[in-house]
Coordinates of C-alpha atoms in Angstrom, one line a residue:
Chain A
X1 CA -51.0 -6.5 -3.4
X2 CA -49.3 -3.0 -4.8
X3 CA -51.4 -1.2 -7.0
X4 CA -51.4 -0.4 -10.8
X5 CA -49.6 3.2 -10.1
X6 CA -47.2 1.1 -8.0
X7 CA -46.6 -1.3 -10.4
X8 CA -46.0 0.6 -13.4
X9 CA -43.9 3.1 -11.1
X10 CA -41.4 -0.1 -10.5
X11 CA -41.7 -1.2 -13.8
X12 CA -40.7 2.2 -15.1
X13 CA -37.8 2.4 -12.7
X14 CA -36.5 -1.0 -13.5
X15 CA -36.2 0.5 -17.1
X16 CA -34.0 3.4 -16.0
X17 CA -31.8 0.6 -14.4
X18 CA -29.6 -0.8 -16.9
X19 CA -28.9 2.7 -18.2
X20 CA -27.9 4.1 -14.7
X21 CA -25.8 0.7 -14.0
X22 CA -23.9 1.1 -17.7
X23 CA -23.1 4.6 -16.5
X24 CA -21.9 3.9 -13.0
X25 CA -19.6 1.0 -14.4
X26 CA -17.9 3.6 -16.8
X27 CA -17.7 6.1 -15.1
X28 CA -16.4 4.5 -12.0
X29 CA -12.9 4.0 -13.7
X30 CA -12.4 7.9 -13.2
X31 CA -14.4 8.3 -10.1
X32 CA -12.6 11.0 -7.5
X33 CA -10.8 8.8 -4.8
X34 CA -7.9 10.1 -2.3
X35 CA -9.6 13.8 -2.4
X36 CA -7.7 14.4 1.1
X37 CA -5.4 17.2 1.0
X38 CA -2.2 16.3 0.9
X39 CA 1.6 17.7 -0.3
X40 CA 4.4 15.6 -1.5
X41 CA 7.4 15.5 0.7
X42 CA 9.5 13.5 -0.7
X43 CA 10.0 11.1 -4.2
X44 CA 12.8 8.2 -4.3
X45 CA 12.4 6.3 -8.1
X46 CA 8.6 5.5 -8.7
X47 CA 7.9 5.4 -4.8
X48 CA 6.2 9.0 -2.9
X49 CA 6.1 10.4 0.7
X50 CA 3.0 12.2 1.3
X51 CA 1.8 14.4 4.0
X52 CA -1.9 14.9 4.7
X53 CA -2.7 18.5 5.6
X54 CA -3.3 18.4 9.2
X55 CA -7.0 19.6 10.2
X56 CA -6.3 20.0 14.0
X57 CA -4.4 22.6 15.3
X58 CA -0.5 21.8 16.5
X59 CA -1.1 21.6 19.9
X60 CA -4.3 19.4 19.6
X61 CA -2.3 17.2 17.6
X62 CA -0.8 13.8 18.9
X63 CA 3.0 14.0 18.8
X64 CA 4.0 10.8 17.0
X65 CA 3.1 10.8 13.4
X66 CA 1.8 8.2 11.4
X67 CA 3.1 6.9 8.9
X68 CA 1.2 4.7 7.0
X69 CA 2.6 1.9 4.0
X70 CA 0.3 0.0 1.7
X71 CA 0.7 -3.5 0.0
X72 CA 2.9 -2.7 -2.6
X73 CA 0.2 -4.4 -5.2
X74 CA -2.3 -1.9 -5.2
X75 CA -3.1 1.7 -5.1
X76 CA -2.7 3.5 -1.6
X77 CA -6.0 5.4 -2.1
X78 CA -7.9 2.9 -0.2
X79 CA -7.3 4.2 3.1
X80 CA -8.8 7.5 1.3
X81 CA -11.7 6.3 -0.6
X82 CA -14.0 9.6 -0.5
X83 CA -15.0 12.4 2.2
X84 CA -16.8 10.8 4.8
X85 CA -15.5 7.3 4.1
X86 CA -11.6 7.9 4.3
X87 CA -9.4 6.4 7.0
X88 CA -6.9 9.4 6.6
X89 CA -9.7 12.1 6.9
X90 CA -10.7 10.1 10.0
X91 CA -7.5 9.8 11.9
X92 CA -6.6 13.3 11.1
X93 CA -10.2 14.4 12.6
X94 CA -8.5 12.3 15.3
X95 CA -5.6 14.5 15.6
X96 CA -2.5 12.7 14.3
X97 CA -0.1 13.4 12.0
X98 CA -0.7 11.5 8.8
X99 CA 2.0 10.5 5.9
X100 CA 1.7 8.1 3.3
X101 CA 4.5 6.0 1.6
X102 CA 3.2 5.5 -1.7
X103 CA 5.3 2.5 -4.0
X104 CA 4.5 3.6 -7.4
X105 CA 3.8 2.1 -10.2
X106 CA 7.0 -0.3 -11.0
X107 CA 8.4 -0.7 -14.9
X108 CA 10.4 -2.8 -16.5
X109 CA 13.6 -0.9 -15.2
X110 CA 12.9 -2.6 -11.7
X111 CA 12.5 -5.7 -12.3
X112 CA 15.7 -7.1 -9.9
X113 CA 13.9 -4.8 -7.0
X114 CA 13.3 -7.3 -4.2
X115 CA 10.7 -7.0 -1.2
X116 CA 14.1 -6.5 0.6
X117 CA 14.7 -3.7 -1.4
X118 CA 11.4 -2.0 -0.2
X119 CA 12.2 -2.8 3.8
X120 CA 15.9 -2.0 3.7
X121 CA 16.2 0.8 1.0
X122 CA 13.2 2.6 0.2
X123 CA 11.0 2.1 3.7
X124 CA 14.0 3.8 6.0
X125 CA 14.6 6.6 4.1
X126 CA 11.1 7.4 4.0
X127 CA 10.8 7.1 7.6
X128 CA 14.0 9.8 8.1
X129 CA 11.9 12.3 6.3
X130 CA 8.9 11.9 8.0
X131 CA 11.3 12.4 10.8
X132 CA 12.8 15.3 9.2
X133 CA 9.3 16.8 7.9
X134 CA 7.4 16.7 10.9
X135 CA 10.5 17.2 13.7
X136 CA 9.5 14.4 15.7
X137 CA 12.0 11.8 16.6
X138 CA 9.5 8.6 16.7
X139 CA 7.3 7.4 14.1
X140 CA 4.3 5.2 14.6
X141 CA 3.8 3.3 11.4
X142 CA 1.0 0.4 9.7
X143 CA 1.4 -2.1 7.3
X144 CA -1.5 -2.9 5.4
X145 CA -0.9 -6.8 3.7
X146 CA 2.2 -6.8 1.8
X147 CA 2.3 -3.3 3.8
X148 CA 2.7 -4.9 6.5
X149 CA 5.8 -7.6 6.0
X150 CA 7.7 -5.0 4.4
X151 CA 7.2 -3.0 8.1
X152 CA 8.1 -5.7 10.0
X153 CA 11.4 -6.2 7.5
X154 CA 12.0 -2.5 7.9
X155 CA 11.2 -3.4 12.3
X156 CA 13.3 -6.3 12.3
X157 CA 16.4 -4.7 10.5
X158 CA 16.1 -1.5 12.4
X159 CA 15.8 -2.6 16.2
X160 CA 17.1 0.5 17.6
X161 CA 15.1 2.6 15.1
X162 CA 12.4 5.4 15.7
X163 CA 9.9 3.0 15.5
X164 CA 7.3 4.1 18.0
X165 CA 4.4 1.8 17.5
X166 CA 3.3 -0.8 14.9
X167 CA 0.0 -1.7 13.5
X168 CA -0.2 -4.5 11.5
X169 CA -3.2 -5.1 9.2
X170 CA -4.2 -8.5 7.9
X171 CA -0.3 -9.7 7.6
X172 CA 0.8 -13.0 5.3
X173 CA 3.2 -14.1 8.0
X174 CA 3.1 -17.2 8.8
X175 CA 3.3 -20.0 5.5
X176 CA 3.2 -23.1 8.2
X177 CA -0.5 -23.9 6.6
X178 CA -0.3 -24.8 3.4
X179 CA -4.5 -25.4 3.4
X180 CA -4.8 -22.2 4.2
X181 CA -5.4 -20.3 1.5
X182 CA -6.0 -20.8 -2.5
X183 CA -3.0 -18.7 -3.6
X184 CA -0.4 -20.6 -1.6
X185 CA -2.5 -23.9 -3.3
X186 CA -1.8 -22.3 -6.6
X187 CA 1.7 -21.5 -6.0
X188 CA 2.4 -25.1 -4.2
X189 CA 6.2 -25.9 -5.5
X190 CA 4.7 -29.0 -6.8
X191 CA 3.5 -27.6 -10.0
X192 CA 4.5 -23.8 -10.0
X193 CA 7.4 -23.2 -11.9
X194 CA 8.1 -19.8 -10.1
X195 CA 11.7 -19.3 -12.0
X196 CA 9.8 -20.5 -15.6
X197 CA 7.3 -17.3 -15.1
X198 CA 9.2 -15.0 -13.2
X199 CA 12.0 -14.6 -15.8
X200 CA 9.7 -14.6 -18.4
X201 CA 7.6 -11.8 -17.2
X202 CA 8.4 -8.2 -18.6
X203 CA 10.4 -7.0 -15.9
X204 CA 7.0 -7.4 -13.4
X205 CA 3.9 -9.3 -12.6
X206 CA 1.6 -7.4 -14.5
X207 CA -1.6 -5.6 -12.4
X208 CA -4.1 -7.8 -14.5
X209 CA -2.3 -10.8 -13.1
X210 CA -2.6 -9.7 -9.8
X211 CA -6.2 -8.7 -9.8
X212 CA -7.4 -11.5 -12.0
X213 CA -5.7 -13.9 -9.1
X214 CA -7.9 -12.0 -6.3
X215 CA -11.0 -11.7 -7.9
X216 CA -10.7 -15.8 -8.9
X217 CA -10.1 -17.0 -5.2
X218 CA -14.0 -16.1 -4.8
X219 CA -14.9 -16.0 -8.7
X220 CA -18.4 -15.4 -8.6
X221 CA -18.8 -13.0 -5.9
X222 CA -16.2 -11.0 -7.8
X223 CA -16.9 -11.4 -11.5
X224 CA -20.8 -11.3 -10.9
X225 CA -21.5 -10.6 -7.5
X226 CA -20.2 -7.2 -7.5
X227 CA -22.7 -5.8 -10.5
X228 CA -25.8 -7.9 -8.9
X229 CA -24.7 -5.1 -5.9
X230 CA -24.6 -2.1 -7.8
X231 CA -28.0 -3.5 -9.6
X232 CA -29.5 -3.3 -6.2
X233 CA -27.9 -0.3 -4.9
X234 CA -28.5 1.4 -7.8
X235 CA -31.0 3.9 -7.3
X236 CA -29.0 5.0 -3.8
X237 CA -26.7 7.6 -4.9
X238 CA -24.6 7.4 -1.6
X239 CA -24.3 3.8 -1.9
X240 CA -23.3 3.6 -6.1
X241 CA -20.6 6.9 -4.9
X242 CA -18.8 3.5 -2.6
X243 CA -19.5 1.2 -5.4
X244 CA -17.7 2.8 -7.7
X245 CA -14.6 3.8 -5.1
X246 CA -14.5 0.2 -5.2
X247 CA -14.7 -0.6 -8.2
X248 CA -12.1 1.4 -9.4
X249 CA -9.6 0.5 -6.2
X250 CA -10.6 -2.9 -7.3
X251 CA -9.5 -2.5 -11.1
X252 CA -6.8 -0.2 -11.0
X253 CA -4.0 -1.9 -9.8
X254 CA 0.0 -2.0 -10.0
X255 CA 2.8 -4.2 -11.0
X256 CA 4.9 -6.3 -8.6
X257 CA 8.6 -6.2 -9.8
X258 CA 9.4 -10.2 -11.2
X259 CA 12.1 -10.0 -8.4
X260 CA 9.8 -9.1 -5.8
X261 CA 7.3 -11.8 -7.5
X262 CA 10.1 -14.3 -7.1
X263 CA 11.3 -13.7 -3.5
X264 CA 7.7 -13.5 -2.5
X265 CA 6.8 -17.2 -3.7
X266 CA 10.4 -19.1 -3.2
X267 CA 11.6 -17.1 0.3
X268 CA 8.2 -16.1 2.4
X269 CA 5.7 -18.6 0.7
X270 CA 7.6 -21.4 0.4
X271 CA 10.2 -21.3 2.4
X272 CA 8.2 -19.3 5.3
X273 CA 11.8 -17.6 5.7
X274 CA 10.4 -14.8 8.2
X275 CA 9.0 -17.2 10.9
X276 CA 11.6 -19.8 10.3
X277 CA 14.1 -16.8 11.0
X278 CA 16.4 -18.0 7.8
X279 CA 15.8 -14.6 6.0
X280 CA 18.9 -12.5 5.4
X281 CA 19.4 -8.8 3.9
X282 CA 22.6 -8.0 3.2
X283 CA 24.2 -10.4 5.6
X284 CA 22.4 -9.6 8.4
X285 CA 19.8 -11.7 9.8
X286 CA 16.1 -10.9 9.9
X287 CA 14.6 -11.7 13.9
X288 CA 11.0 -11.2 14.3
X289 CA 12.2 -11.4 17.6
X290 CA 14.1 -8.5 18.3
X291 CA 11.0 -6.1 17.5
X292 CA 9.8 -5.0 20.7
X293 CA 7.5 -1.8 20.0
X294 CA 4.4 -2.1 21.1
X295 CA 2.1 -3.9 18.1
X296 CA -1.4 -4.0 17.4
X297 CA -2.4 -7.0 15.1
X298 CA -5.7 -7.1 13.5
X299 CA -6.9 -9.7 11.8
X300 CA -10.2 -10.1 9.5
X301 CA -12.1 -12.8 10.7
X302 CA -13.8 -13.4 7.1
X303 CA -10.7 -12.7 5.2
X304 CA -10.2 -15.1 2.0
X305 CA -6.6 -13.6 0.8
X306 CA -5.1 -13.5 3.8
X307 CA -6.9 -16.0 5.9
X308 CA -6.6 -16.2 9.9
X309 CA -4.3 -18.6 10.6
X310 CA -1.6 -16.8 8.0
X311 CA -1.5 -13.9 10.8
X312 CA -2.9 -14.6 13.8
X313 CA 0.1 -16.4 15.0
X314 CA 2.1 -12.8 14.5
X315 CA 2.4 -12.1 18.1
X316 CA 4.0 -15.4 19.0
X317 CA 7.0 -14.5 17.0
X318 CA 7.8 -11.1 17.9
X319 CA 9.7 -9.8 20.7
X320 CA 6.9 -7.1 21.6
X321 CA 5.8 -7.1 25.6
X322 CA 2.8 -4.8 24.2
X323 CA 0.7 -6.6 22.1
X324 CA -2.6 -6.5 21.1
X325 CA -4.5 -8.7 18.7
X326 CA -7.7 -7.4 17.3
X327 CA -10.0 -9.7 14.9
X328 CA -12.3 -7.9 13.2
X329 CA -15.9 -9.6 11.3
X330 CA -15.2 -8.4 7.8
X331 CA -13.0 -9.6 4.6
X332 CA -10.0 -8.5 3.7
X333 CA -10.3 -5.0 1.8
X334 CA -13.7 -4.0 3.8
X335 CA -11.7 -4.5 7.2
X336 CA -10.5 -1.1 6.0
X337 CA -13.1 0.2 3.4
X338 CA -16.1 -1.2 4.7
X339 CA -19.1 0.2 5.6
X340 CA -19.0 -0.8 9.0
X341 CA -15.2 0.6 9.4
X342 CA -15.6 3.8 10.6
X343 CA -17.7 2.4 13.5
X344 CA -15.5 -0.6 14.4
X345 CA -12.0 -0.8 13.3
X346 CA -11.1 2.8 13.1
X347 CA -12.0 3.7 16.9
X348 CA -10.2 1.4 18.0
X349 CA -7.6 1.7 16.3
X350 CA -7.0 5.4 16.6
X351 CA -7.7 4.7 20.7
X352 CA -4.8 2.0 20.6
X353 CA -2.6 4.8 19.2
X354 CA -3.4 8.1 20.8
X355 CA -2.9 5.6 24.0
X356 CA 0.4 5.3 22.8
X357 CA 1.5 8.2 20.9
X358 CA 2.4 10.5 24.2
X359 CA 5.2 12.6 24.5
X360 CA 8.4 11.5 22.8
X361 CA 11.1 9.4 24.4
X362 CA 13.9 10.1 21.9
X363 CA 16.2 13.4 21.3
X364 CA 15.4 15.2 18.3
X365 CA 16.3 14.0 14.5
X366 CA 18.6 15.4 12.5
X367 CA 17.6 17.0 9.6
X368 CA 15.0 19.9 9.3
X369 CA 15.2 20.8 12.5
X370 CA 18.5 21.2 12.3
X371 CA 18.5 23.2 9.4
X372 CA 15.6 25.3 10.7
X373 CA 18.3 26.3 13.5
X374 CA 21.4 26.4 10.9
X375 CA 19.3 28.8 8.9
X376 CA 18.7 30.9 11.6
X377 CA 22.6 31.1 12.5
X378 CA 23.3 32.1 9.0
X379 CA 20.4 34.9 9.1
X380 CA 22.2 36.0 12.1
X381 CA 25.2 36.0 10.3
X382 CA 23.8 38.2 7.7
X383 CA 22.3 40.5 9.7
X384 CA 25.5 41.1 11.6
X385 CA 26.8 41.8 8.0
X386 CA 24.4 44.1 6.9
X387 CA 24.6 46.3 9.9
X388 CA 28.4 46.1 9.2
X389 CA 28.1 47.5 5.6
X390 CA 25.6 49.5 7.0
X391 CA 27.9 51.3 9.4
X392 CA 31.0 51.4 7.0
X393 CA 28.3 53.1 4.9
X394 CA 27.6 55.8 7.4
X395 CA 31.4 56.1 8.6
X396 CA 32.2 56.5 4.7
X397 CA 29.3 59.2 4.5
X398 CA 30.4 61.0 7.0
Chain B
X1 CA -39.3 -2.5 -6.4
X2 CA -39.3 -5.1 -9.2
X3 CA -38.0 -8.3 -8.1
X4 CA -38.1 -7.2 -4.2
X5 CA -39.9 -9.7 -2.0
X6 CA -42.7 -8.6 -2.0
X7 CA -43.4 -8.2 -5.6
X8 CA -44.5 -10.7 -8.0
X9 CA -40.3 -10.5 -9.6
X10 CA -39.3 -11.9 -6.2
X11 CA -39.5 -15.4 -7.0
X12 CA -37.2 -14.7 -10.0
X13 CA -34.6 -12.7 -8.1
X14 CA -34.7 -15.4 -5.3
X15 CA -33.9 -18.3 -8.1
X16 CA -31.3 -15.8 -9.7
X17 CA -29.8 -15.3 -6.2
X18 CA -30.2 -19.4 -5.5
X19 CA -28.4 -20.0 -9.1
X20 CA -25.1 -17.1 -8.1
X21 CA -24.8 -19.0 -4.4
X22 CA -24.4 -22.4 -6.2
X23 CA -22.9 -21.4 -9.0
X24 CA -20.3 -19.7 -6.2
X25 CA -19.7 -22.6 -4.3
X26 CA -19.1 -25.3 -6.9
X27 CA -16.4 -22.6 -8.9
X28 CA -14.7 -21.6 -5.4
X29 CA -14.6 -25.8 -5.1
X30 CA -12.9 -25.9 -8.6
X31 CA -10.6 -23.3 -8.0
X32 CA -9.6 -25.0 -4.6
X33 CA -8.8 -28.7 -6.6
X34 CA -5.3 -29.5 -7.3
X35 CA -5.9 -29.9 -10.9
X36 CA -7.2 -26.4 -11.1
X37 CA -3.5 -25.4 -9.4
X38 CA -1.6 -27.4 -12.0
X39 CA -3.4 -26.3 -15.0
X40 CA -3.2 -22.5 -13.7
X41 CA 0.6 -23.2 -12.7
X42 CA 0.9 -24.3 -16.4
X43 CA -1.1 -22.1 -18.1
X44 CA 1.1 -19.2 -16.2
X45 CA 4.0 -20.8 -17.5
X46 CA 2.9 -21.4 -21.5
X47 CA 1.9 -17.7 -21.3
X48 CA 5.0 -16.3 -19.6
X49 CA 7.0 -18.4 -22.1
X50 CA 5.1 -17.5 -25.0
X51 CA 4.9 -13.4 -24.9
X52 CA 8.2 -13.7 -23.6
X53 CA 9.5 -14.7 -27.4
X54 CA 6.8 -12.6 -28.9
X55 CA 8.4 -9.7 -26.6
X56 CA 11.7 -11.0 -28.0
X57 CA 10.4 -10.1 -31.6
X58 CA 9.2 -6.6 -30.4
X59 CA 12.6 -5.7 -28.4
X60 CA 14.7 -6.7 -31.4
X61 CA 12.4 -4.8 -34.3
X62 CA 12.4 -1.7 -31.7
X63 CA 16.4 -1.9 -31.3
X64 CA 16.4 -1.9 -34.8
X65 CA 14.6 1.3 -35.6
X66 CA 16.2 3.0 -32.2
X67 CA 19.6 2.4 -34.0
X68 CA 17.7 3.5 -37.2
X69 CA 16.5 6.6 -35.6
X70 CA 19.4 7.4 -33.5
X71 CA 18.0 7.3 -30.3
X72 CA 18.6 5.0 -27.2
X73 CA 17.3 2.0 -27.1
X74 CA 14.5 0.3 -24.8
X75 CA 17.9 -1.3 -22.8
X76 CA 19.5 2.0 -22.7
X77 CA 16.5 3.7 -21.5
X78 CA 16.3 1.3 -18.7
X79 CA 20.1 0.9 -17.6
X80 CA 19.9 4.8 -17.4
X81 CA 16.6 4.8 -15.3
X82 CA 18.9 2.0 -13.0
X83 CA 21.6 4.7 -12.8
X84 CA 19.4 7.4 -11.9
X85 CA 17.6 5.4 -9.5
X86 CA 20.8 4.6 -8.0
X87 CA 22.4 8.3 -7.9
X88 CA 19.2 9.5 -6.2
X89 CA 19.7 7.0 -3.6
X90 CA 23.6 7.6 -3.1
X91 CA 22.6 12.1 -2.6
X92 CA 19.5 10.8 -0.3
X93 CA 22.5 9.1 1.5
X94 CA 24.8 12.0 1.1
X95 CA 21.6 14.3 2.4
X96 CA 21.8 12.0 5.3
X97 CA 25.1 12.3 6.0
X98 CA 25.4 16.1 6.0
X99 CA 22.7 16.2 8.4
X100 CA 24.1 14.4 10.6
X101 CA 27.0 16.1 10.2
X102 CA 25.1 19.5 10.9
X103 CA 23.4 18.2 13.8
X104 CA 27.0 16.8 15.3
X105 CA 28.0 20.6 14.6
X106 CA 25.0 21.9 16.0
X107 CA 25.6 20.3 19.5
X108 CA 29.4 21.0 19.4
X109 CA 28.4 24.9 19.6
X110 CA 25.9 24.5 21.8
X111 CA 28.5 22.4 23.9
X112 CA 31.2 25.8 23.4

């Protein structure tokens, strides 16, 4: 039995509770996430190219970048949560090359944007300045959800791209299940009247929308569950910093585009276009089976958004000889963020890559490079001019 | 700690925990039925529907006092944002183009 002191020393910080959970709730909507240093290389409409300062010197470095794409529904800054719990940090302590393809937040103005748009308009020219930033003439790149259909658009229209490897990360691919999951029950063409709401929307499927549909596919968990944690992680600083990464990843969302909402439901959910091959952009015809990089495909064993069977069939489709299918024990978003990641997941996947991210097969890209040697042509050229003037100068002196 | 195991508050934590596991699995049953899927469907709808023609409203009173005021309206605003989006796209293409172009010129000299 605890004693008296004891007892009143728990009952005391039980009182301190509720104040330090109020606090850690509001304060966790401007909590520090994606501290990583980073510059941006490169903007295209709402969308951003970011490079991560490297932390390993060049010749340590792998010579593939990466290039990393997140689900086009939510903020990026997952993958850089807070120092010590960031995938970017990590795999830049693992020496590659990190860049990060930001989508923005979408408005009103974007509302016909497509998830064709992002894998055939936005997702290669972002790739060509990776190219062009870092010099390298492959690019290894991961999909993360959403992330990682729009790579294997971007991989499927772009066979003899510089697609160097692909990681794919808990990927909707395959529709063939209908049981498998509550939002494809939800958005069964029996009842859901996809045209009805998506031309009614405001130009996009607002973020409330979207988060309000995750956090109900496991209701309690989400809407309760998630303070019952912090009550019990409360008086562990480390553990309420995560909490409220979390909680501020969790609630802090962004738009779809109603056109991107649209194609989403009627092409890939309903009409499984991708696997059934059907899927066109801009006449040409979308082959999971022409991508033959070498692929990684990891799957979350627990996942409830995107559940097994929706991507563990991925392999079967594509063309790749190299392909590895990882399934990891954790849920959807703490595949990446968990606590366990940095043990599990991230090893292996940064020893997948460095496996394959050897020296380059490719010749050089054009771009900076290029203009690095143009620039030094025309310094040339000036100099040569200079010492001209310089001499007519003397000879006009003398 | 008040309401660990081993304190007196466990049993209440462990019927608070009990409650949030069953109240879990009978809402993640709901939200798995088919009528829950038709009423969301529906309710997705009514709402989409319904701030759609309050939107209307909005839109018409702002066009109103953007003509009033003299400045573009919310339309205008976003066919130009198209059009920008649009031009930046055809000089990221152009940018690609004169690299290539450089690079083609590049390996010509070296080739002289």
């Amino acid at each position: 039995m605890p004693g008296i002191d004891e007892i009143i020393g728990d009952a005391l910080r039980a009182a301190s509770r509720p104040a330090k959970a109020l606090k850690a709730i509001s304060t966790s909507f401007t909590y520090p996430v994606g501290r990583t240093p980073r510059e941006e290389v490169w903007r295209l409409n709402k969308t951003r190219l970011y490079r991560y300062k490297p932390v390993r010197p060049a010749a340590e470095r792998h010579p593939v970048p990466l290039l990393l794409v997140f689900a086009a529904i939510n903020r990026p800054f997952l993958l850089d949560m807070r120092p010590g719990y960031s995938f970017i940090e990590f795999m830049l302590e693992q020496g590659f090359d990190v860049y990060l393809f930001d989508w923005g937040e979408v408005g009103p103005e974007d509302s016909d944007m497509q998830l064709d748009d992002y894998g055939a308009e936005y997702l290669p020219r972002a790739v060509r300045r990776v190219q062009m930033d870092s010099g390298s003439s492959e690019v290894s790149m991961l999909g993360y959800c959403l992330g990682a259909i729009i790579l294997l658009l971007y991989a499927a229209l772009h066979t003899d791209g510089p697609m160097r490897n692909m990681i794919l990360l808990t990927t909707p691919l395959d529709m063939s299940e209908k049981d498998g999951s509550k939002f494809t029950a939800w958005m069964d063409e029996r009842w859901f009247d996809i045209d009805k709401v998506a031309l009614n929307l405001d130009g996009v499927l607002p973020s409330f929308a979207i988060e309000n549909g995750g956090k109900m596919l496991k209701a309690i968990a989400n809407y309760v569950g998630a303070y019952v944690n912090l009550w019990d992680r409360i008086d562990n600083p480390d553990s309420v910093a995560n909490w409220q990464a979390m909680h501020r990843w969790v609630h802090d969302g962004v738009p779809l585009p109603a056109g991107a909402f649209r194609q989403w439901v009627r092409d890939y959910l309903w009409g499984n276009a991708l696997v059934t091959g059907k899927h066109t952009v801009k006449g040409r015809k979308v082959s999971l089976a022409s991508i033959t990089v070498p692929t990684l495909n990891i799957l979350a064993k627990y996942d409830h958004i995107v559940p097994m069977a929706q991507s563990i069939t991925v392999g079967e489709f594509l063309g790749s000889t190299d392909m590895t299918t990882e399934v990891i024990k954790a849920g959807h978003v703490g595949i990446m963020a968990g606590s366990k990641s940095k043990g599990e997941l991230w090893p292996k996947l940064a020893a997948w890559l460095a496996e394959r991210s050897g020296t380059q097969t490719r010749p050089a890209p054009a771009g900076k490079a290029v203009r690095k040697s143009t620039a030094k042509k025309k310094t040339k050229k000036k100099t040569r001019k200079k010492t001209a003037t310089k001499t007519r100068t003397k000879v006009a002196r003398k | 700690m008040l309401f660990d195991k081993t304190t007196p508050g466990a049993a209440i934590r462990g019927v608070a925990d009990r409650l949030l596991v069953t109240a879990g699995e009978t809402v993640d049953e709901i939200v798995a039925s088919d009528a829950f899927s038709t009423t969301l469907a529906r309710g997705m709808a009514l709402a989409a529907t319904t701030t759609a023609s309050v939107r209307g409203v909005t839109h018409a009173v702002g066009d109103v006092a953007s003509a009033w005021l003299n400045v573009p309206t919310r339309q205008q605003v976003i066919e130009l944002s198209r059009r920008m989006t649009n031009l930046e796209m055809l000089l990221d293409d152009v940018d690609a183009k004169t690299s290539e172009l450089i690079e083609r010129l590049g390996d010509r000299d070296a080739g002289d």
